[in-house]
XYZ file of C-alpha atoms in Angstrom:
715
model
C -15.979 -105.717 103.986
C -14.317 -103.693 106.500
C -11.156 -102.094 107.431
C -9.724 -101.209 104.062
C -10.574 -104.639 102.788
C -11.695 -105.343 99.138
C -14.150 -107.896 97.861
C -14.964 -108.564 94.210
C -17.772 -110.739 93.034
C -17.554 -111.515 89.242
C -20.941 -112.236 87.932
C -20.989 -110.148 84.805
C -18.859 -108.645 82.008
C -17.998 -109.416 78.365
C -16.037 -112.458 79.044
C -18.217 -113.882 81.782
C -21.508 -115.586 81.809
C -23.994 -113.226 83.452
C -25.635 -114.534 86.376
C -27.779 -112.879 89.047
C -26.520 -112.754 92.553
C -29.555 -113.197 94.878
C -28.999 -111.567 98.148
C -31.117 -111.667 101.444
C -30.656 -110.958 105.008
C -32.454 -111.306 108.249
C -31.887 -110.036 112.002
C -33.759 -110.334 115.070
C -32.504 -107.235 116.541
C -33.725 -103.624 116.204
C -30.681 -102.358 114.707
C -29.488 -100.997 111.161
C -29.129 -104.601 109.618
C -27.996 -104.310 105.776
C -28.225 -106.860 103.183
C -24.906 -105.493 101.504
C -22.596 -103.488 103.659
C -19.233 -102.010 103.413
C -17.565 -100.441 106.293
C -14.141 -98.889 106.831
C -12.929 -98.025 110.562
C -9.396 -97.242 109.560
C -7.865 -93.949 108.931
C -6.220 -93.590 105.605
C -7.911 -96.642 104.043
C -10.904 -97.167 101.926
C -12.929 -100.394 101.747
C -14.333 -101.515 98.421
C -17.071 -104.102 97.713
C -17.589 -104.629 93.846
C -20.258 -106.714 92.106
C -19.570 -106.703 88.351
C -23.123 -108.009 87.244
C -26.700 -107.940 88.384
C -27.989 -108.415 91.911
C -31.402 -109.372 93.334
C -31.719 -107.946 96.694
C -34.658 -107.600 99.119
C -34.216 -105.761 102.481
C -37.374 -106.750 104.489
C -38.366 -105.197 107.743
C -41.311 -105.165 109.932
C -42.159 -103.178 113.014
C -38.534 -102.104 113.396
C -37.107 -105.590 113.064
C -35.182 -106.783 110.177
C -33.003 -105.314 107.520
C -33.187 -101.405 107.485
C -30.755 -101.166 104.600
C -30.391 -102.644 101.095
C -26.996 -101.365 100.052
C -25.028 -99.551 102.669
C -21.580 -97.857 102.421
C -19.767 -96.261 105.504
C -16.924 -94.263 104.519
C -16.327 -96.909 101.757
C -17.296 -97.764 98.240
C -19.989 -100.121 96.833
C -20.061 -100.796 93.058
C -23.014 -102.848 91.591
C -23.593 -103.581 87.987
C -27.467 -103.251 88.121
C -30.444 -105.432 88.967
C -33.178 -105.193 91.426
C -32.873 -103.580 94.927
C -36.134 -103.558 96.866
C -36.909 -102.114 100.304
C -40.045 -103.704 101.515
C -41.046 -101.184 104.119
C -40.567 -97.451 103.729
C -40.753 -94.796 106.235
C -39.195 -94.189 109.965
C -38.129 -97.386 111.438
C -38.867 -97.326 115.351
C -35.846 -99.840 115.953
C -33.274 -97.221 114.751
C -33.556 -94.830 117.414
C -30.037 -93.358 117.459
C -30.071 -89.589 116.643
C -33.773 -89.841 115.946
C -35.673 -89.826 112.698
C -33.745 -92.400 110.853
C -35.482 -94.098 108.106
C -35.318 -97.488 106.059
C -33.338 -96.989 102.814
C -32.850 -98.999 99.697
C -29.547 -97.271 99.400
C -27.362 -95.502 102.190
C -24.056 -93.808 101.836
C -22.564 -91.878 104.868
C -19.146 -91.342 106.788
C -17.284 -92.093 109.864
C -15.314 -90.326 112.783
C -11.932 -92.111 112.364
C -11.564 -90.785 108.615
C -12.650 -88.115 106.475
C -13.986 -90.691 103.933
C -17.532 -90.304 102.804
C -19.586 -93.362 101.599
C -20.123 -93.936 97.922
C -22.637 -96.149 96.228
C -22.589 -96.795 92.393
C -25.267 -98.700 90.662
C -25.091 -99.358 86.824
C -22.912 -96.224 86.185
C -19.819 -95.746 83.928
C -16.947 -94.392 85.945
C -13.826 -92.323 84.801
C -11.490 -94.869 86.326
C -12.111 -98.206 87.856
C -11.123 -97.386 91.380
C -12.761 -96.894 94.675
C -13.001 -93.121 94.218
C -13.583 -93.222 90.290
C -16.360 -90.402 89.539
C -19.593 -91.656 87.849
C -19.853 -90.054 84.439
C -22.888 -91.826 82.739
C -25.313 -94.740 82.962
C -24.590 -98.364 82.199
C -26.837 -100.576 80.033
C -28.163 -102.842 82.467
C -31.678 -102.985 83.697
C -32.050 -101.449 87.111
C -35.251 -101.519 89.394
C -35.080 -100.006 92.842
C -37.911 -99.571 95.414
C -37.242 -97.516 98.450
C -35.604 -94.404 99.600
C -32.077 -93.174 99.305
C -30.138 -91.612 102.248
C -26.755 -89.795 102.508
C -26.613 -89.418 106.371
C -26.365 -92.139 108.712
C -25.302 -93.154 112.276
C -21.857 -91.448 112.165
C -22.948 -88.466 110.332
C -21.129 -86.657 107.392
C -22.150 -86.670 103.777
C -22.292 -89.434 101.169
C -22.715 -90.060 97.484
C -25.254 -92.153 95.569
C -24.866 -92.568 91.760
C -27.431 -94.638 89.898
C -27.867 -95.178 86.170
C -31.351 -95.980 84.786
C -30.941 -96.558 80.923
C -33.534 -99.090 79.679
C -37.449 -99.052 79.425
C -37.890 -101.288 82.186
C -35.632 -99.503 84.586
C -36.966 -97.396 87.532
C -36.598 -96.018 90.925
C -39.698 -95.615 93.092
C -38.575 -93.664 96.203
C -37.412 -90.434 97.650
C -34.111 -88.707 98.666
C -34.380 -88.216 102.303
C -32.124 -87.497 105.325
C -31.618 -89.892 108.160
C -30.755 -89.486 111.774
C -27.166 -89.728 113.430
C -24.524 -88.377 115.406
C -22.051 -85.762 114.019
C -24.294 -84.504 111.072
C -22.980 -81.245 109.805
C -26.163 -78.902 109.194
C -26.594 -78.490 105.252
C -24.080 -81.086 104.516
C -26.208 -83.935 103.463
C -24.449 -85.591 100.588
C -25.624 -85.963 96.933
C -27.630 -88.243 94.590
C -26.961 -88.367 90.972
C -29.166 -90.024 88.607
C -28.227 -90.612 84.879
C -31.367 -91.446 83.031
C -32.413 -92.333 79.520
C -34.308 -94.592 77.122
C -37.574 -94.088 78.614
C -36.491 -95.034 82.285
C -38.708 -93.699 85.140
C -38.152 -91.975 88.528
C -41.180 -91.564 90.674
C -40.484 -89.723 93.880
C -39.270 -86.451 95.567
C -35.771 -84.744 96.450
C -35.399 -82.328 99.134
C -31.738 -82.379 99.405
C -28.780 -82.191 96.762
C -29.755 -84.215 93.599
C -28.163 -84.017 90.142
C -30.729 -85.269 87.582
C -29.580 -86.038 84.041
C -32.583 -87.146 81.869
C -32.303 -87.929 78.076
C -34.158 -89.842 75.483
C -37.704 -89.911 76.729
C -36.938 -90.494 80.405
C -39.614 -89.351 82.898
C -39.656 -88.129 86.573
C -42.882 -88.084 88.225
C -42.441 -85.929 91.528
C -41.105 -82.729 92.848
C -38.214 -80.802 94.687
C -38.268 -78.445 97.828
C -35.597 -76.375 99.140
C -34.013 -75.669 95.662
C -32.361 -78.958 95.952
C -32.245 -80.434 92.367
C -30.218 -79.587 89.440
C -32.027 -81.195 86.503
C -31.111 -81.554 82.774
C -34.053 -82.552 80.719
C -33.587 -82.975 76.993
C -34.433 -84.945 73.952
C -38.072 -85.771 74.748
C -37.573 -86.292 78.602
C -40.481 -85.322 80.735
C -40.724 -84.136 84.288
C -44.440 -84.695 85.309
C -44.436 -82.047 88.116
C -46.572 -83.869 90.770
C -46.349 -82.170 94.179
C -48.742 -83.543 97.014
C -47.987 -80.800 99.453
C -48.921 -77.210 99.632
C -45.393 -75.956 99.582
C -44.324 -74.520 96.045
C -41.991 -76.720 93.930
C -38.374 -75.412 93.839
C -35.610 -76.463 91.596
C -32.039 -75.074 91.962
C -31.565 -75.260 88.092
C -33.388 -76.501 85.066
C -31.480 -77.028 81.948
C -33.184 -78.176 78.627
C -32.034 -79.182 75.201
C -29.394 -77.392 73.080
C -32.026 -76.587 70.326
C -35.778 -76.409 69.987
C -36.028 -80.055 68.567
C -34.109 -81.407 71.467
C -36.245 -79.710 74.159
C -37.448 -81.427 77.294
C -40.879 -81.132 78.907
C -42.229 -79.980 82.213
C -45.827 -81.261 82.451
C -48.150 -79.030 84.722
C -51.204 -80.765 84.057
C -51.621 -82.803 87.407
C -54.631 -81.870 89.414
C -53.488 -79.384 91.984
C -50.166 -78.694 90.839
C -48.598 -75.759 92.756
C -46.409 -72.707 91.783
C -43.057 -73.756 90.480
C -39.871 -71.738 90.590
C -36.668 -72.440 88.709
C -33.605 -70.528 90.160
C -31.406 -70.967 87.189
C -32.749 -71.857 83.810
C -30.972 -72.646 80.370
C -31.506 -74.234 77.012
C -35.111 -75.147 75.578
C -37.751 -76.367 77.525
C -41.748 -76.741 76.841
C -44.165 -76.387 79.760
C -47.511 -78.085 79.383
C -50.772 -76.818 80.893
C -54.465 -78.000 80.652
C -57.383 -75.634 80.797
C -61.073 -75.962 82.241
C -63.247 -78.005 80.115
C -65.832 -75.100 80.058
C -63.548 -72.226 80.003
C -60.405 -72.452 77.762
C -59.169 -69.214 79.296
C -59.052 -70.821 82.643
C -55.518 -72.212 82.561
C -55.212 -74.714 85.471
C -52.142 -75.075 87.562
C -49.612 -72.950 89.335
C -47.349 -70.275 87.930
C -44.039 -71.031 86.395
C -41.320 -68.808 87.459
C -37.912 -68.362 86.228
C -35.465 -66.290 88.385
C -32.465 -66.273 86.236
C -31.882 -67.566 82.604
C -28.655 -68.229 80.661
C -28.236 -66.386 77.373
C -30.092 -67.955 74.370
C -32.529 -69.915 76.566
C -36.154 -70.348 75.531
C -39.260 -71.521 77.095
C -42.642 -72.333 75.380
C -45.721 -72.743 77.401
C -48.417 -75.115 75.482
C -52.073 -76.143 76.017
C -54.465 -77.830 73.606
C -57.220 -76.841 71.303
C -60.211 -78.578 73.288
C -63.247 -76.536 73.983
C -62.732 -73.597 71.559
C -62.228 -72.940 67.886
C -58.646 -72.262 67.088
C -59.725 -70.718 63.763
C -61.540 -67.772 65.472
C -59.044 -65.118 66.151
C -60.673 -63.728 69.314
C -60.880 -67.047 71.018
C -57.202 -67.796 70.181
C -55.981 -64.521 71.387
C -57.848 -65.032 74.772
C -56.502 -68.459 75.289
C -53.031 -67.546 74.540
C -52.939 -64.325 76.699
C -54.275 -66.243 79.754
C -51.597 -68.907 79.031
C -48.718 -66.252 78.863
C -49.978 -64.994 82.342
C -48.640 -68.204 83.849
C -45.168 -67.398 83.038
C -42.703 -65.119 85.189
C -39.153 -63.953 84.439
C -37.674 -62.362 87.430
C -34.658 -61.530 85.616
C -36.592 -59.077 83.527
C -37.432 -56.978 86.824
C -35.793 -53.517 86.259
C -34.377 -54.928 83.132
C -31.696 -56.726 84.975
C -31.541 -59.563 82.245
C -32.753 -60.050 78.835
C -31.564 -63.707 78.079
C -34.966 -65.702 78.064
C -37.230 -65.955 74.808
C -40.799 -66.853 75.669
C -43.463 -68.378 73.555
C -47.154 -69.573 73.943
C -48.727 -72.224 71.905
C -51.903 -74.029 71.215
C -51.384 -77.736 69.878
C -53.507 -80.752 68.961
C -52.996 -82.362 72.237
C -51.205 -82.208 75.671
C -48.051 -83.862 74.583
C -44.740 -82.495 73.568
C -45.057 -84.254 70.268
C -48.458 -82.656 69.495
C -48.337 -80.455 66.340
C -48.451 -76.752 67.094
C -51.594 -74.949 65.642
C -50.996 -71.454 66.953
C -47.697 -69.880 68.263
C -47.132 -66.466 69.601
C -44.251 -64.374 71.356
C -44.491 -63.103 74.845
C -42.753 -60.123 76.584
C -41.842 -59.684 80.273
C -43.046 -56.890 82.595
C -40.032 -54.949 84.130
C -42.317 -54.529 87.266
C -42.938 -57.980 88.213
C -41.532 -60.303 85.466
C -44.945 -61.464 84.496
C -45.233 -62.474 80.818
C -47.941 -61.183 78.401
C -49.011 -61.858 74.949
C -47.501 -59.973 71.942
C -50.831 -60.121 70.130
C -49.488 -59.269 66.626
C -47.069 -62.241 66.658
C -49.785 -65.015 66.670
C -49.167 -67.148 63.772
C -49.428 -70.818 62.393
C -46.151 -72.573 63.039
C -44.386 -74.692 60.319
C -46.163 -78.043 61.263
C -43.941 -80.819 60.096
C -45.038 -83.438 62.332
C -46.857 -86.120 60.602
C -47.479 -88.172 63.845
C -44.743 -87.697 66.462
C -43.930 -89.977 69.397
C -47.535 -89.511 70.870
C -50.939 -89.629 69.013
C -51.673 -86.883 66.663
C -54.440 -86.456 64.347
C -52.910 -88.532 61.604
C -51.960 -91.363 63.884
C -55.357 -91.370 65.212
C -56.957 -91.573 62.065
C -54.835 -94.145 60.566
C -55.332 -96.410 63.742
C -59.158 -95.807 63.651
C -59.070 -96.973 59.976
C -57.258 -100.071 60.577
C -59.250 -100.934 63.629
C -62.428 -100.539 61.567
C -61.135 -103.159 59.213
C -60.551 -105.466 62.212
C -63.895 -104.862 63.733
C -65.756 -105.510 60.375
C -63.774 -108.860 59.850
C -64.565 -109.975 63.382
C -68.381 -109.205 62.928
C -68.404 -112.067 60.416
C -67.203 -114.573 62.859
C -70.195 -115.720 64.517
C -72.858 -118.552 64.833
C -74.426 -120.539 62.025
C -77.901 -119.599 62.724
C -77.133 -116.211 61.334
C -76.014 -117.924 58.099
C -78.596 -120.471 57.551
C -81.868 -119.952 59.664
C -83.421 -122.760 61.720
C -82.316 -125.891 60.134
C -84.826 -127.892 62.015
C -87.455 -126.813 59.567
C -85.182 -128.068 56.662
C -86.117 -131.594 55.596
C -84.046 -131.757 52.496
C -80.651 -133.774 51.842
C -79.078 -130.760 50.278
C -79.557 -127.007 50.204
C -78.648 -123.736 48.475
C -79.125 -120.389 50.216
C -78.359 -116.572 49.895
C -78.479 -113.979 52.457
C -77.836 -110.396 53.279
C -76.426 -108.925 56.527
C -75.447 -105.470 57.483
C -74.753 -103.509 60.609
C -73.325 -100.486 62.388
C -70.506 -100.308 64.970
C -69.396 -97.209 67.135
C -66.509 -96.811 69.444
C -65.650 -93.850 71.361
C -62.776 -94.682 73.830
C -59.035 -95.144 74.097
C -58.627 -92.208 71.720
C -60.596 -93.790 69.005
C -63.777 -92.360 67.523
C -65.179 -94.345 64.754
C -68.395 -95.059 63.244
C -68.572 -98.139 60.885
C -71.356 -99.355 58.524
C -71.314 -102.543 56.493
C -73.421 -104.387 53.912
C -72.579 -107.973 53.155
C -73.923 -110.725 50.645
C -73.346 -114.370 50.976
C -74.327 -117.557 49.228
C -73.766 -121.172 50.180
C -74.342 -124.664 49.293
C -74.429 -127.822 51.822
C -75.188 -131.365 51.783
C -76.182 -134.259 54.243
C -73.305 -136.697 54.536
C -74.875 -139.055 57.242
C -74.984 -139.610 61.092
C -76.593 -136.117 61.511
C -73.845 -134.117 59.731
C -74.108 -131.534 57.029
C -71.216 -129.858 55.376
C -71.166 -126.796 53.081
C -69.233 -124.200 51.337
C -69.899 -120.435 51.441
C -68.583 -117.300 49.762
C -69.322 -113.761 50.908
C -68.645 -110.127 49.985
C -68.617 -107.250 52.597
C -68.490 -103.654 51.795
C -67.898 -101.335 54.656
C -67.407 -97.354 55.319
C -65.741 -96.032 58.294
C -65.819 -92.415 59.605
C -63.504 -91.179 62.297
C -63.388 -87.470 62.769
C -61.171 -86.036 60.126
C -61.154 -89.012 57.833
C -62.893 -91.950 56.162
C -62.035 -95.460 55.045
C -63.486 -97.811 52.317
C -63.336 -101.403 53.502
C -63.847 -104.654 51.354
C -63.868 -108.132 52.663
C -64.069 -111.259 50.401
C -64.380 -114.541 52.219
C -64.714 -118.409 51.619
C -65.905 -120.557 54.298
C -66.189 -124.293 55.041
C -68.882 -125.353 57.585
C -70.300 -128.439 59.166
C -73.214 -128.819 61.423
C -74.520 -131.897 63.391
C -77.980 -132.539 64.906
C -78.532 -135.064 67.361
C -81.958 -136.730 67.866
C -81.898 -135.626 71.637
C -81.582 -131.796 70.813
C -77.895 -131.624 70.946
C -76.079 -129.763 68.012
C -72.580 -128.656 66.929
C -71.770 -125.762 64.412
C -68.216 -125.606 62.994
C -67.138 -122.857 60.608
C -63.634 -122.065 59.223
C -63.328 -118.761 57.043
C -60.429 -117.482 55.003
C -60.863 -113.745 54.129
C -59.065 -111.217 51.733
C -59.361 -107.827 53.330
C -58.627 -104.434 51.575
C -58.585 -101.086 53.332
C -58.272 -97.546 51.617
C -58.240 -94.715 53.995
C -57.720 -91.040 54.152
C -57.008 -88.713 57.291
C -56.541 -85.001 57.630
C -55.081 -82.974 60.481
C -56.270 -79.519 61.459
C -54.023 -77.821 58.881
C -55.813 -79.674 56.179
C -52.829 -81.675 55.443
C -53.824 -85.125 54.108
C -52.503 -88.907 54.797
C -53.576 -91.468 52.506
C -52.972 -95.245 52.910
C -54.251 -98.580 51.279
C -53.274 -102.010 52.071
C -54.545 -105.807 51.663
C -54.033 -108.676 54.047
C -55.687 -111.787 55.048
C -57.654 -112.984 57.917
C -58.386 -116.555 59.125
C -60.918 -117.583 61.726
C -62.453 -120.884 63.353
C -65.512 -121.010 65.089
C -67.258 -123.828 67.168
C -70.683 -123.833 68.912
C -72.197 -126.335 70.907
C -75.875 -126.424 72.357
C -78.805 -128.492 73.260
C -82.544 -127.664 72.757
C -84.955 -128.582 75.379
C -88.496 -128.634 73.777
C -91.830 -129.424 75.015
C -94.826 -130.895 73.242
C -96.173 -127.536 72.268
C -92.874 -126.470 70.582
C -91.615 -124.028 73.228
C -87.915 -124.518 73.650
C -85.025 -123.489 75.898
C -81.741 -123.489 73.975
C -78.389 -122.833 75.950
C -75.190 -122.731 74.007
C -71.494 -121.906 74.264
C -69.218 -120.703 71.462
C -65.549 -120.109 71.027
C -64.149 -118.158 68.003
C -60.328 -117.888 67.197
C -59.038 -115.610 64.565
C -56.094 -113.883 63.286
C -55.377 -111.051 60.770
C -51.923 -111.209 59.415
C -49.661 -108.256 60.087
C -48.842 -105.786 57.245
C -46.034 -103.381 56.537
C -47.005 -100.520 53.889
C -46.212 -97.031 53.200
C -48.788 -94.173 53.396
C -48.605 -91.086 51.373
C -48.831 -87.451 52.794
C -49.059 -84.037 51.155
C -46.128 -82.774 53.344
C -43.047 -82.092 51.196
C -39.455 -82.895 51.874
C -36.736 -80.344 51.232
C -36.422 -81.778 47.573
C -40.067 -80.967 46.840
C -41.280 -84.604 47.018
C -44.253 -86.058 49.007
C -42.955 -87.325 52.477
C -44.250 -90.880 53.171
C -44.975 -92.610 56.279
C -44.110 -96.320 56.875
C -46.762 -98.145 58.813
C -46.036 -101.419 60.582
C -49.362 -103.029 61.502
C -48.844 -105.948 63.957
C -50.911 -109.076 63.494
C -54.348 -109.020 65.207
C -55.393 -112.013 67.348
C -58.924 -112.579 68.551
C -60.286 -115.161 70.964
C -64.067 -114.432 71.621
C -66.108 -116.744 73.989
C -69.767 -116.535 74.173
C -72.320 -118.071 76.641
C -76.130 -117.559 75.902
C -79.383 -118.973 75.466
C -82.284 -118.865 73.227
C -86.018 -119.019 74.019
C -88.323 -119.723 71.197
C -91.200 -121.865 69.662
C -91.156 -123.946 66.704
C -94.465 -124.633 64.742
C -94.884 -126.924 61.730
C -94.484 -123.892 59.413
C -92.217 -121.528 61.312
C -90.164 -120.801 64.443
C -89.252 -117.600 66.293
C -86.973 -116.872 69.219
C -85.243 -114.345 71.555
C -81.612 -114.812 72.453
C -79.443 -113.283 75.381
C -75.607 -113.861 75.394
C -72.510 -112.628 77.259
C -69.343 -112.299 75.283
C -65.707 -111.765 76.181
C -62.725 -110.992 73.945
C -59.638 -112.674 75.633
C -57.056 -111.129 73.174
C -57.835 -108.327 70.820
C -54.715 -106.152 71.181
C -54.302 -103.937 68.149
C -50.866 -102.326 67.810
C -49.135 -100.169 65.085
C -45.901 -98.444 64.462
C -45.161 -95.395 62.215
C -41.868 -94.066 60.983
C -40.743 -91.272 58.483
C -37.423 -89.888 57.795
C -36.136 -87.367 60.331
C -38.971 -87.822 62.819
C -39.067 -90.068 65.894
C -41.027 -93.491 65.572
C -44.474 -93.196 66.898
C -46.904 -96.092 68.340
C -50.547 -96.590 68.776
C -52.351 -99.280 70.499
C -55.986 -100.350 71.042
C -57.137 -103.034 73.288
C -60.436 -104.668 72.207
C -60.232 -107.061 75.355
C -63.443 -106.444 76.834
C -66.794 -107.981 78.068
C -70.341 -107.211 76.529
C -73.824 -108.413 76.094
C -75.893 -109.285 73.069
C -79.661 -109.303 72.470
C -81.178 -110.980 69.366
C -84.683 -111.555 67.967
C -85.583 -113.388 65.004
C -87.554 -116.232 63.198
C -87.923 -118.441 60.284
C -90.900 -119.339 58.127
C -91.557 -121.915 55.424
C -92.467 -120.728 52.091
C -93.151 -124.080 50.471
C -92.060 -127.518 51.224
C -88.539 -126.758 49.921
C -87.932 -123.138 50.692
C -88.011 -121.019 53.777
C -87.148 -117.467 54.764
C -85.482 -116.108 57.773
C -84.423 -112.935 59.492
C -83.076 -111.599 62.823
C -82.177 -108.227 64.533
C -79.285 -107.812 66.991
C -77.548 -105.308 69.141
C -74.890 -105.196 71.854
C -74.447 -103.494 75.196
C -71.841 -102.575 77.771
C -68.565 -102.839 75.836
C -66.126 -100.096 74.494
C -67.186 -101.110 70.976
C -71.000 -101.062 70.570
C -72.958 -102.863 67.920
C -75.646 -100.411 67.464
C -77.728 -102.831 65.185
C -77.335 -105.882 62.896
C -79.802 -107.357 60.547
C -79.734 -110.876 58.820
C -82.083 -112.035 56.245
C -81.900 -114.838 53.712
C -83.561 -117.408 51.616
C -82.952 -121.189 51.629
C -84.009 -123.957 48.973
C -83.712 -127.539 49.437
C -83.972 -130.514 47.446
């Protein structure tokens, strides 16, 4: 579109079927080719190109040949409803040599010589009026994904405006706000980018020129600003991950947090090598998170956090976690809080020029804004250099109301570990038939009854899960030959387990009934089939560092089917080689239940926590082999196997009145190795005894040991 023209493309809206407009472009010239471009070239006119709905745009360039711009507005306006905008090659384009230093851009907006217009690009924003010059005031609700830089200077100079809304969990911008080359550029007048972010949308990049950043509802920014370029509002759980890969200090023109402590935003200073950070103008409530050295908790890592000027009623809280020292020891706590306070500077306090900022330091459960505070203290600012220092007699235990929070706390971790323990104990029973019945090749009867014991121990110390599970189980069964090499049977079992996980424990009980069938061929082939149905019970308790407790209990059902095929190759002396493959498919039903805490609400009643445990699906494959010898009266073997869990995701959600929803996740998808040794011996013509020992290696979950032992009688 050019010369004051207007082009509307209708592919979205309430009364239109939403379709994605796919746009590509190509050129063989070393020029600033754009996939979607609006020009102007007429004084007193403004061209307007508007796409109601979503676009799928890729701007491809290689070695300076191709499309150097995705969306490009010259002294005109482009409005797009959202979608996907990808610049395939970032950085300087040698084909764009006018003015020098021009870079490829996913979005570019700039002006022209023949009019005073500046370019405007709007993507997924709400405007105050539907016109080419309407102002962007908020984000729209469409998913928007952008890869590539933004530029508000171009070949004909002057400023431009880029307004983008990122307002869904799948929305993101990966790129930087950079300048470009061109004629007629007014120094210092490089235009502006405005980002409206919410609902956990993400920006990964830097901005060295005027940027207005509005972050709400868990949105995140991973990057930095130089030149006092960014005006940022960060509130309601939004997080700025201060990641600066240069040696220059990070500088923001302004940083405004939430209106209240509960609505605060977060600045995360935990990235390795984070540099000094300066905020020219500060307001609202902001949390700043630091980590400390593992061997010295008083060594707070990362650069200083300096506030030059603060609005009246503003507050900043510096936080570190409780790892590596005992928060219940007053001297250790005081030393850590004192070192943390020294990271904060308020230049407005120099010569007592301002007194608008309240400062606090805190030790919390973990390095997230949602972590429960354990110790809190006030700071005061030096009139000489503005550095903060601890007010020692203000150290106190905050009113910890967080049962779980939006990130894992001790109670979330404990509840997750307890439920994961139940899934692991259930999965331990879904294995090969040899563990249930011994070596049936020594069995000559048509029918048999058997009883066995099995027990074991699992440990897991990964994925923020630290558990120790022990179990003891008892099983009885009956089977009968039915012809053609097949025997079928029925088994019932009872499994009693205990799990410990730091600050809590769980009592686990499984009651199962199983149907099984085994086939033995004359040439050494065999097939084992087992189906089990299990009633699972879990009763757990967990405590946090304050001594507050959470108790939960629930019952659910688990179903599994296992199939194993193998073939024994045996010589005349009884030595054999027995390769086998096994596949086990299982599912634990999801469960919604209420856990009880000893936190009290304003009416003096216990606050409950609603837990939604998603279904747990498992698909384990095993490939292994057994080496052994069989004699007339006995057999013995060693077995090695490799196993892989193809599913195994374990997700939970937590909710309580007045608190944000929390989520936890464990992924048992893993590969591990198993070693087993065992044997079977005849006691008489119609009875035998068997036992084996097993352990695993190499996975997140380790089976430290397992023992199976049983008796079988035939008739």
